[in-house]
């Protein structure tokens, strides 16, 4: 694997772990970071609710410098996997 490929893979793993922790913390012990299924709809699975979605968008913007439109969170970026891919691709484009 190339150096850039490994770097992108490492960045994606880091972002996923950080977002998993965000969802686990918001669940107040109801779910651990490792139990979060990256393919499930964030709202349907109960990983985030409307109140926490705004906090999530704020965290992403502050931590990664990436604005995620709220409408995208309930649309195409509605799973952990999709959200991680979105953030990682924009973060690597900004390097």
Tab-separated table of C-alpha atoms in Angstrom:
chain	number	residue	atom	x	y	z
A	1	UNK	CA	0.000	0.000	0.000
A	2	UNK	CA	1.293	3.459	-0.841
A	3	UNK	CA	2.146	5.999	1.850
A	4	UNK	CA	-0.858	8.153	0.850
A	5	UNK	CA	-3.185	5.134	0.916
A	6	UNK	CA	-2.049	4.161	4.395
A	7	UNK	CA	-2.407	7.751	5.564
A	8	UNK	CA	-5.975	7.904	4.218
A	9	UNK	CA	-6.802	4.575	5.850
A	10	UNK	CA	-5.351	5.742	9.175
A	11	UNK	CA	-7.300	9.014	8.950
A	12	UNK	CA	-10.524	7.142	8.220
A	13	UNK	CA	-9.986	4.813	11.197
A	14	UNK	CA	-9.249	7.790	13.475
A	15	UNK	CA	-12.362	9.649	12.347
A	16	UNK	CA	-14.515	6.551	12.784
A	17	UNK	CA	-13.220	5.978	16.325
A	18	UNK	CA	-13.811	9.623	17.252
A	19	UNK	CA	-17.373	9.578	15.921
A	20	UNK	CA	-18.065	6.226	17.590
A	21	UNK	CA	-17.004	7.772	20.901
A	22	UNK	CA	-19.289	10.754	20.252
A	23	UNK	CA	-22.314	8.472	19.759
A	24	UNK	CA	-21.417	6.234	22.712
A	25	UNK	CA	-21.023	9.240	25.017
A	26	UNK	CA	-24.397	10.624	23.943
A	27	UNK	CA	-26.060	7.278	24.672
A	28	UNK	CA	-25.149	7.603	28.377
A	29	UNK	CA	-23.978	4.022	28.614
A	30	UNK	CA	-26.758	2.461	26.555
A	31	UNK	CA	-24.320	1.462	23.809
A	32	UNK	CA	-20.565	1.148	23.599
A	33	UNK	CA	-18.484	2.527	20.744
A	34	UNK	CA	-17.807	-1.010	19.525
A	35	UNK	CA	-21.498	-1.877	19.320
A	36	UNK	CA	-22.265	0.836	16.788
A	37	UNK	CA	-23.091	-0.643	13.407
A	38	UNK	CA	-21.648	1.644	10.699
A	39	UNK	CA	-24.334	0.542	8.217
A	40	UNK	CA	-27.414	1.466	10.265
A	41	UNK	CA	-29.289	4.745	9.904
A	42	UNK	CA	-28.042	7.020	12.698
A	43	UNK	CA	-31.525	8.200	13.690
A	44	UNK	CA	-33.359	4.880	13.217
A	45	UNK	CA	-30.763	3.029	15.300
A	46	UNK	CA	-30.999	5.652	18.032
A	47	UNK	CA	-27.340	6.672	17.826
A	48	UNK	CA	-28.360	10.306	17.485
A	49	UNK	CA	-31.553	12.297	17.901
A	50	UNK	CA	-32.518	15.680	16.515
A	51	UNK	CA	-30.979	17.535	19.454
A	52	UNK	CA	-27.672	15.685	19.261
A	53	UNK	CA	-27.552	15.965	15.480
A	54	UNK	CA	-26.865	19.686	15.762
A	55	UNK	CA	-24.131	18.981	18.304
A	56	UNK	CA	-22.675	16.367	15.953
A	57	UNK	CA	-22.572	18.831	13.057
A	58	UNK	CA	-20.920	21.408	15.293
A	59	UNK	CA	-18.316	18.892	16.505
A	60	UNK	CA	-17.488	17.878	12.925
A	61	UNK	CA	-17.118	21.485	11.832
A	62	UNK	CA	-14.924	22.427	14.792
A	63	UNK	CA	-12.820	19.249	14.864
A	64	UNK	CA	-12.338	18.701	11.127
A	65	UNK	CA	-13.134	22.110	9.636
A	66	UNK	CA	-15.849	20.552	7.498
A	67	UNK	CA	-19.390	21.836	7.298
A	68	UNK	CA	-21.991	19.119	6.825
A	69	UNK	CA	-25.386	20.403	5.698
A	70	UNK	CA	-28.078	19.303	8.140
A	71	UNK	CA	-30.231	17.954	5.331
A	72	UNK	CA	-27.380	15.624	4.295
A	73	UNK	CA	-27.282	14.080	7.757
A	74	UNK	CA	-30.784	12.678	7.309
A	75	UNK	CA	-30.208	11.945	3.627
A	76	UNK	CA	-27.069	10.509	2.081
A	77	UNK	CA	-24.898	10.778	5.190
A	78	UNK	CA	-27.269	8.957	7.508
A	79	UNK	CA	-24.926	6.115	8.516
A	80	UNK	CA	-21.669	6.189	10.421
A	81	UNK	CA	-19.868	4.685	7.437
A	82	UNK	CA	-21.160	7.325	5.020
A	83	UNK	CA	-20.385	10.131	7.440
A	84	UNK	CA	-16.840	8.852	8.013
A	85	UNK	CA	-16.255	8.572	4.249
A	86	UNK	CA	-17.528	12.128	3.740
A	87	UNK	CA	-15.387	13.646	6.477
A	88	UNK	CA	-12.277	11.631	5.531
A	89	UNK	CA	-12.514	12.557	1.852
A	90	UNK	CA	-12.890	16.255	2.623
A	91	UNK	CA	-10.192	16.190	5.257
A	92	UNK	CA	-7.714	14.536	2.852
A	93	UNK	CA	-8.657	17.001	0.090
A	94	UNK	CA	-7.753	19.829	2.451
A	95	UNK	CA	-4.240	18.499	3.084
